[in-house]
CSV table of C-alpha atoms in Angstrom, one decimal:
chain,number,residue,atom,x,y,z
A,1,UNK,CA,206.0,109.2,79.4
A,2,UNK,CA,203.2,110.8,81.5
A,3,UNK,CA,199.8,109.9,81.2
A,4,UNK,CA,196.9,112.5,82.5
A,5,UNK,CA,193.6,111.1,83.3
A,6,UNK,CA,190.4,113.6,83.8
A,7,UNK,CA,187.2,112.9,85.2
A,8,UNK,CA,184.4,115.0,83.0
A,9,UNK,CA,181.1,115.3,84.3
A,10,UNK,CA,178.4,114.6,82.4
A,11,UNK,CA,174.5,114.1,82.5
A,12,UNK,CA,171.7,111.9,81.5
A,13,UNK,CA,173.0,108.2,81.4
A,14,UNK,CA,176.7,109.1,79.6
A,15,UNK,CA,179.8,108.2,81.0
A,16,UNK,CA,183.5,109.6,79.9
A,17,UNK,CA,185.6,107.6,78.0
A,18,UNK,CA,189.7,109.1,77.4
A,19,UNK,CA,191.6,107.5,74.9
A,20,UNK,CA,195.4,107.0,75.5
A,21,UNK,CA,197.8,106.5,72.9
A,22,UNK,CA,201.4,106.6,72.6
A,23,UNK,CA,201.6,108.8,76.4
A,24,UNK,CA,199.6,111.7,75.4
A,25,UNK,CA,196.1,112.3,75.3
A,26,UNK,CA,194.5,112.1,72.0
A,27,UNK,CA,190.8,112.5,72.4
A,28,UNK,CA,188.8,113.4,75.1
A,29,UNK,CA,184.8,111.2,74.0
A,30,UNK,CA,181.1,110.9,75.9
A,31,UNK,CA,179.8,107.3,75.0
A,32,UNK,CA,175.8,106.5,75.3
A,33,UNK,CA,176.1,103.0,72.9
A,34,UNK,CA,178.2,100.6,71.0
A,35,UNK,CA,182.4,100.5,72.0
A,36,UNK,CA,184.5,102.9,70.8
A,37,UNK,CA,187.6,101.6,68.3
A,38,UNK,CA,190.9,102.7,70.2
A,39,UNK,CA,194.0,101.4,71.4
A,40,UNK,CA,192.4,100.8,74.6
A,41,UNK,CA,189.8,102.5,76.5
A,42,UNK,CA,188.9,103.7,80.2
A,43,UNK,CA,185.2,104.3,81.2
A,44,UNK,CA,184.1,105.4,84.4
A,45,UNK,CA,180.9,105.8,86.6
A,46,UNK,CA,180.2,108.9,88.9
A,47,UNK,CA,178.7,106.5,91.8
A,48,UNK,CA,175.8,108.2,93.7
A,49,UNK,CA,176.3,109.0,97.9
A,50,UNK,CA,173.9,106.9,99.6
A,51,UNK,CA,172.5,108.5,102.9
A,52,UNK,CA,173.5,107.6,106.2
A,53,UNK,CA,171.4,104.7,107.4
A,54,UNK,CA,171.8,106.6,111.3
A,55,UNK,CA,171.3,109.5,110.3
A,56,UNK,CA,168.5,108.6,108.0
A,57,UNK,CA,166.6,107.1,110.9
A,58,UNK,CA,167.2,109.6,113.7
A,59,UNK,CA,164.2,111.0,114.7
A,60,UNK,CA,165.1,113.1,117.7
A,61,UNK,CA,165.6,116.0,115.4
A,62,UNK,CA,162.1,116.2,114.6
A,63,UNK,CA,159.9,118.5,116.5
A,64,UNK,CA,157.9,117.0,119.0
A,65,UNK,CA,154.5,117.6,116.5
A,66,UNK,CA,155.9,116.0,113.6
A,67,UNK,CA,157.3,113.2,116.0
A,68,UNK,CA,154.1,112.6,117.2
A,69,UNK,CA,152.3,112.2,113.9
A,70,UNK,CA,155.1,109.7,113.0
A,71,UNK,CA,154.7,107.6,115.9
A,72,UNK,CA,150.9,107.4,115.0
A,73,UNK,CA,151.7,105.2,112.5
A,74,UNK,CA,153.2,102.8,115.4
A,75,UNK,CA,151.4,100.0,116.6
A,76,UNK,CA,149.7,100.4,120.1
A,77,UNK,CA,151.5,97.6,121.8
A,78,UNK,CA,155.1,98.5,120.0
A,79,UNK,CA,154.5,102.1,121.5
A,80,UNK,CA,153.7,100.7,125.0
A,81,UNK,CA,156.4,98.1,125.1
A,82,UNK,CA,159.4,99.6,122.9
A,83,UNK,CA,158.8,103.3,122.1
A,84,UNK,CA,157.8,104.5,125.5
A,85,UNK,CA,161.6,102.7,126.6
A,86,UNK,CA,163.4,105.0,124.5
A,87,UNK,CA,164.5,108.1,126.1
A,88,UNK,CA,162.1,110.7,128.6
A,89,UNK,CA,161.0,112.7,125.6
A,90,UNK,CA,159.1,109.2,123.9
A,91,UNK,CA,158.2,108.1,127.2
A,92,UNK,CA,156.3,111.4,127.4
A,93,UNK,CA,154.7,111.4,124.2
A,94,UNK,CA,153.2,108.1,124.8
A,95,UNK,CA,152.1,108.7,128.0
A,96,UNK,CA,149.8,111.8,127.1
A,97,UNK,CA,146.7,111.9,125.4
A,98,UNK,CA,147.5,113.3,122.2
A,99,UNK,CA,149.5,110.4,120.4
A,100,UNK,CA,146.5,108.1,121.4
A,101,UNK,CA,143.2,110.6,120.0
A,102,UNK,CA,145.4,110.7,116.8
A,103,UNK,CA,145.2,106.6,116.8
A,104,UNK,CA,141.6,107.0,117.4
A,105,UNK,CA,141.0,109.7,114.8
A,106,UNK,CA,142.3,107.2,112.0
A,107,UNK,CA,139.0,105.6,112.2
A,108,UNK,CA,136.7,107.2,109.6
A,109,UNK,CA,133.6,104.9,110.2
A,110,UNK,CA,131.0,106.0,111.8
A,111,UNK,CA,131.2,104.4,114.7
A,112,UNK,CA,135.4,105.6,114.8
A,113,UNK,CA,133.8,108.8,115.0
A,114,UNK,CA,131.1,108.3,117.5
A,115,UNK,CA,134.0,106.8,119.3
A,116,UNK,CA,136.5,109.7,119.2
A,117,UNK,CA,133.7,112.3,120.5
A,118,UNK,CA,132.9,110.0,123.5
A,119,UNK,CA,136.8,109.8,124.5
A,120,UNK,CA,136.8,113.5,124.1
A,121,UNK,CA,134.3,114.2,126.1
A,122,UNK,CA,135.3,111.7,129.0
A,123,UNK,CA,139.2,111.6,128.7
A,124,UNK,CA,140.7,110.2,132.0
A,125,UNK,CA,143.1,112.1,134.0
A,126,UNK,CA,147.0,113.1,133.2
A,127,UNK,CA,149.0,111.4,135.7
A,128,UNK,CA,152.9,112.0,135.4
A,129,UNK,CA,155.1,109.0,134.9
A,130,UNK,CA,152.4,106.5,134.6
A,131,UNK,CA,151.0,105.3,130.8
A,132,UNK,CA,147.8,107.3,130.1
A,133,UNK,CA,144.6,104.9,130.2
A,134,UNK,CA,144.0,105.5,126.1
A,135,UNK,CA,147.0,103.2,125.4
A,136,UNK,CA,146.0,100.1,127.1
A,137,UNK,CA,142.4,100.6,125.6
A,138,UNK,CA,144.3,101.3,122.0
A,139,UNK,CA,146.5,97.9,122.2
A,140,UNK,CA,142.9,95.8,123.6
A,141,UNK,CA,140.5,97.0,121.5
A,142,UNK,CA,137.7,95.9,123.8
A,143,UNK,CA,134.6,97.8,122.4
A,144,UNK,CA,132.6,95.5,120.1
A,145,UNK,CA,134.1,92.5,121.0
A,146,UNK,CA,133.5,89.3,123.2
A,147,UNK,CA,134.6,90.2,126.8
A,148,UNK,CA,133.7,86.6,128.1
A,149,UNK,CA,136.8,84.2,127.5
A,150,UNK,CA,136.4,80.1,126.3
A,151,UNK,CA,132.9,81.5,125.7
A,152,UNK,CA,132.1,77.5,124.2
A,153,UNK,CA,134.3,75.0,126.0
A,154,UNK,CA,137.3,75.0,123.0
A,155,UNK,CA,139.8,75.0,126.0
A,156,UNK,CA,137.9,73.1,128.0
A,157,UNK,CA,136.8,74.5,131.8
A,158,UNK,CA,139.5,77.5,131.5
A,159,UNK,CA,138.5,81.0,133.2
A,160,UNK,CA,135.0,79.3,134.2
A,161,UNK,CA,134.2,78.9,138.4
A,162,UNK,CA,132.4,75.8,138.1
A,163,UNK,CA,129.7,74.0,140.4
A,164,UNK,CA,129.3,70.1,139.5
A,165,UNK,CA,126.2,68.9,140.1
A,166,UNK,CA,125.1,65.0,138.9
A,167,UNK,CA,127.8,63.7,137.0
A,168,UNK,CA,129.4,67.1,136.3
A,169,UNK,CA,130.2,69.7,133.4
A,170,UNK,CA,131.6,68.3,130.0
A,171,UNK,CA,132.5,69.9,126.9
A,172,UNK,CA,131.0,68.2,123.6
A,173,UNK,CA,130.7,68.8,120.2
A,174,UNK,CA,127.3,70.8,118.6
A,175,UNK,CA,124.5,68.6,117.5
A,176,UNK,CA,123.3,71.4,115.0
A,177,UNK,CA,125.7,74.7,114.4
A,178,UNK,CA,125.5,77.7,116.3
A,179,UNK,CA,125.7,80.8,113.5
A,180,UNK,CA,128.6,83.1,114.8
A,181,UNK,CA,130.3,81.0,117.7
A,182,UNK,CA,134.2,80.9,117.3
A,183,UNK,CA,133.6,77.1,118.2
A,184,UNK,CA,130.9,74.5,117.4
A,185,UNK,CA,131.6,72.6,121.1
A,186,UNK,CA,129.4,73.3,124.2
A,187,UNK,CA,129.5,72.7,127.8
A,188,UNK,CA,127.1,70.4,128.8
A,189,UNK,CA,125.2,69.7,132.0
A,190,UNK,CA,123.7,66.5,133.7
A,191,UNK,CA,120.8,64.7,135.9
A,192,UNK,CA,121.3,67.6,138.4
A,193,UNK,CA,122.3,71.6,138.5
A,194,UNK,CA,125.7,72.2,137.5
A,195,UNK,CA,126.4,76.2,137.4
A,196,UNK,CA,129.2,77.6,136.0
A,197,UNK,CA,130.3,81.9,136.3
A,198,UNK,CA,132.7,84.3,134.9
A,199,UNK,CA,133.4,87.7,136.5
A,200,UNK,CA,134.8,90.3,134.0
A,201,UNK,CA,136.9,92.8,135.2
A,202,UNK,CA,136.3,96.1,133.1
A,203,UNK,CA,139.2,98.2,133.5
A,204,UNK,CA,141.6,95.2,133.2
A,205,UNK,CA,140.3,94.9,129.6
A,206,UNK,CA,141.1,98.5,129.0
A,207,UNK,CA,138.2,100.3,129.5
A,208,UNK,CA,139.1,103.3,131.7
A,209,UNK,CA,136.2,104.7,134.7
A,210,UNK,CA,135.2,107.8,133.1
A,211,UNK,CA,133.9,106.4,129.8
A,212,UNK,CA,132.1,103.5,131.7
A,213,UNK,CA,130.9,106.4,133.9
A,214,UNK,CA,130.0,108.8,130.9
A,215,UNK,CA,126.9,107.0,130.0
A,216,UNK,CA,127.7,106.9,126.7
A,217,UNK,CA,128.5,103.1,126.3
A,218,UNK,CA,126.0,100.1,127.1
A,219,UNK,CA,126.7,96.6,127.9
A,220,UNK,CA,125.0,93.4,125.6
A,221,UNK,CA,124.7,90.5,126.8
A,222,UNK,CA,123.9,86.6,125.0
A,223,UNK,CA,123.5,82.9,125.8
A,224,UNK,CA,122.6,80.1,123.3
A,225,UNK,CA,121.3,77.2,124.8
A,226,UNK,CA,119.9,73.9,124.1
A,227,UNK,CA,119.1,70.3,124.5
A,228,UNK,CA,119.6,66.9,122.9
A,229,UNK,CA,116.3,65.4,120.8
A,230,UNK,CA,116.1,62.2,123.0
A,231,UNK,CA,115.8,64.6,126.7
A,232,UNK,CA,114.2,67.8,127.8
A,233,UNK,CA,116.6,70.0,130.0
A,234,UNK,CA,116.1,73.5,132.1
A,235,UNK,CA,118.0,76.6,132.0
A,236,UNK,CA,118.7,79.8,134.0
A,237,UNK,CA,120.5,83.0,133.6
A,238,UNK,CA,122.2,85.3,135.8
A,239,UNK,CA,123.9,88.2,134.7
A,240,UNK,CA,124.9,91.3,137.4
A,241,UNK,CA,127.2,94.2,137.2
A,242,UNK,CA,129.2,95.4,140.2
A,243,UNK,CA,131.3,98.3,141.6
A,244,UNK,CA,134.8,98.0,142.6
A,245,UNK,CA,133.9,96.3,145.5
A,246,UNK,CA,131.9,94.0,143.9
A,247,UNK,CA,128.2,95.2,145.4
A,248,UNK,CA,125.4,94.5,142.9
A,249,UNK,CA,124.4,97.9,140.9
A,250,UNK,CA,122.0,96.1,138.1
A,251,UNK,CA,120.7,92.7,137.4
A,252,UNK,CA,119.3,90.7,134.8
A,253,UNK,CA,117.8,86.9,134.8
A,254,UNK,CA,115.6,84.6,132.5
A,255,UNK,CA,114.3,81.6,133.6
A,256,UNK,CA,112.6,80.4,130.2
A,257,UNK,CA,110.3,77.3,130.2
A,258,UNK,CA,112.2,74.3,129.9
A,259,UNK,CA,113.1,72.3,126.0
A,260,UNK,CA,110.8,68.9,126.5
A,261,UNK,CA,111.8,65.9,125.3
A,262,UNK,CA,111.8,65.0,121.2
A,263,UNK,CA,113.2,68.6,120.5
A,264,UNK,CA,115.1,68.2,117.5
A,265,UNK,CA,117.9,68.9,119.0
A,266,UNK,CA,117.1,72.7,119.6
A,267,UNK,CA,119.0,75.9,120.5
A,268,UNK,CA,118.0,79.3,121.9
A,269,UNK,CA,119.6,82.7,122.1
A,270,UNK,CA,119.2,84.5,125.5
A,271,UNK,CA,120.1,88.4,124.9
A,272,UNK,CA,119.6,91.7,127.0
A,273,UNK,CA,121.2,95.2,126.6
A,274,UNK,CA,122.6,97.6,129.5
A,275,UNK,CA,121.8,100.5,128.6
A,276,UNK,CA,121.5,104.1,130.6
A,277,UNK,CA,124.4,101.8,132.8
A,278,UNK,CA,124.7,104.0,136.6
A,279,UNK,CA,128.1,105.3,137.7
A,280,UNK,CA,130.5,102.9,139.4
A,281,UNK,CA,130.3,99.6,137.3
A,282,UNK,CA,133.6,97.8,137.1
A,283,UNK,CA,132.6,94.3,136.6
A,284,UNK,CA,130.2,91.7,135.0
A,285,UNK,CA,129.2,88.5,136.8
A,286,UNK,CA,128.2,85.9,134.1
A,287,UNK,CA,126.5,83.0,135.2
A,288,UNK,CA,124.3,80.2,134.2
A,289,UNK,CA,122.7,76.5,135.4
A,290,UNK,CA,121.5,73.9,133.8
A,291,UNK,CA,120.1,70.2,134.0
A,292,UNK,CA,118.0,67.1,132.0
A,293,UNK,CA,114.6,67.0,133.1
A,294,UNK,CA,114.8,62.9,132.4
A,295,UNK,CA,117.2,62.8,135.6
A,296,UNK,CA,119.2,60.1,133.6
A,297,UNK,CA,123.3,59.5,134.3
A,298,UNK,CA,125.1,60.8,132.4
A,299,UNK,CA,125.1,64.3,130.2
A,300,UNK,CA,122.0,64.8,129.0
A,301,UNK,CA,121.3,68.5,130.3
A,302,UNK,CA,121.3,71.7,128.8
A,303,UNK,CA,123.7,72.4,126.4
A,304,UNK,CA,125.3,76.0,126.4
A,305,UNK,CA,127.5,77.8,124.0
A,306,UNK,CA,128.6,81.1,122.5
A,307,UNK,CA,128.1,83.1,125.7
A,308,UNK,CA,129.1,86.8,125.3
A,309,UNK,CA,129.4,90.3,126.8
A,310,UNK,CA,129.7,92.9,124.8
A,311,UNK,CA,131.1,96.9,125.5
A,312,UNK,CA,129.5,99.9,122.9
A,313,UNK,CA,129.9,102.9,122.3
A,314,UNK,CA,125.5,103.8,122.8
A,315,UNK,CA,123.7,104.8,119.7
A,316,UNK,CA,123.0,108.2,118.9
């Protein structure tokens, strides 16, 4: 007795069903619902191929254009520290210009686009072999943002060069909130000038020398400070920027009349603007002194907080 079993193909959600009886083939059936009656019965699936997971993922055998639009979708850092360890033909692609004005062009804002034309216009030079400039500045983001780091004491004294005068610096909590700081704690001086400074280095934030040469960006700068209610304090403000070798190019200070005593417990914003900046800045000096004018021990100075300096793109 021989039985022959035959695989029919069918579409739409069917499936063959071959009844067997007695050794010979008695009816040949498609099946959509309920169970056949029969002796017995065989049904079988045609399974679906499923795509090669490798081969699904291999992207060398894209051109280099479409490859380039797809790595666009990377993050900036993932490019910098994964894709550009690939093989020579990512490492190229990340290391030219291209990839990164295609990051840039994905912001549609009007600032995005102010953005993209300035790059344009000043893009830094193609140098073979090392990451192009546009990438760092991609994976720091440092236009519109703080520049200044622990700008209110929440890690302490970190990144500040301190001076100790009196009893010394200390960090305390706000005595009133200060709208937009990433902390409510302030450093806070004593009976004598304490002066505190932080130097920013430009480039090492990401911005490369020909947009800070291209005069299309401006540098903002802000203070808060204040005193308690029960003493007066004084307060001064330095703020320079500096070449590569660190010679003075601009300058800006404010002396303000000091907070007297019985202030309710008052805070001031200290702000200027860099604009029309000259060629060859690299870095901002950020400094500032204060002191009580009760000369008591102790911490009853001025109080400072939310310091801040600020790269844009200039308006037009």
């Amino acid at each position: 007795m021989v039985a022959v079993w035959r695989l029919l193909p069918l579409t739409g959600a069917g499936f063959a069903e071959v009844h067997h009886r007695g050794g010979s083939l008695s009816g040949v059936k498609t099946k959509r619902g309920a169970a056949t009656m029969g002796a017995w019965t065989s049904r079988t699936r045609i399974p679906m191929p499923e795509p090669d997971p490798q081969e699904a993922l291999d992207l060398s055998r894209l051109p280099p254009e479409l490859l380039l639009l797809v790595l666009s979708h990377v993050p900036p850092r993932t490019l910098l520290v994964h894709c550009r360890r690939v093989c020579r033909a990512w490492r190229a692609l990340v290391d030219g210009q291209a990839l990164w004005l295609l990051l840039l062009a994905r912001d549609h804002s009007a600032a995005g686009r102010a953005l993209l034309t300035l790059a344009r216009r000043c893009l830094p030079p193609a140098r073979e072999g090392t990451p192009c400039p546009l990438g760092q500045f991609c994976a720091l983001r440092p236009l519109g943002r703080n520049l200044l780091c622990n700008p209110c004491g929440q890690e302490g004294l970190r990144k500040w060069m301190v001076r100790h005068g009196g009893d010394g610096w200390v960090v305390e909590k706000n005595r009133k909130p200060v709208p937009g700081a990433p902390s409510q704690t302030c450093f806070v001086t004593s009976f004598s000038w304490c002066r505190k400074k932080q130097v920013v280095d430009l480039e090492e934030k990401g911005l490369w020398p020909e947009l800070l040469d291209s005069g299309g960006v401006e540098i903002a700068v802000s203070d808060w400070w204040g005193a308690r209610h029960d003493s007066g304090c004084k307060y001064r403000l330095f703020v320079t920027l500096l070449d590569a070798h660190q010679n003075v190019i601009e300058k800006f200070s404010s002396v303000p009349d000091p907070i007297e005593q019985w202030n309710n417990d008052v805070y001031l914003q200290v702000t200027h603007v860099f604009s029309n900046i000259r060629r060859g800045v690299r870095f901002v000096s950020f400094e500032h002194w204060g002191q009580d004018t009760q000369f008591w021990a102790g911490h009853y100075g001025a109080r400072m907080t939310n310091s801040s300096v600020i790269v844009r793109v200039c308006p037009s």
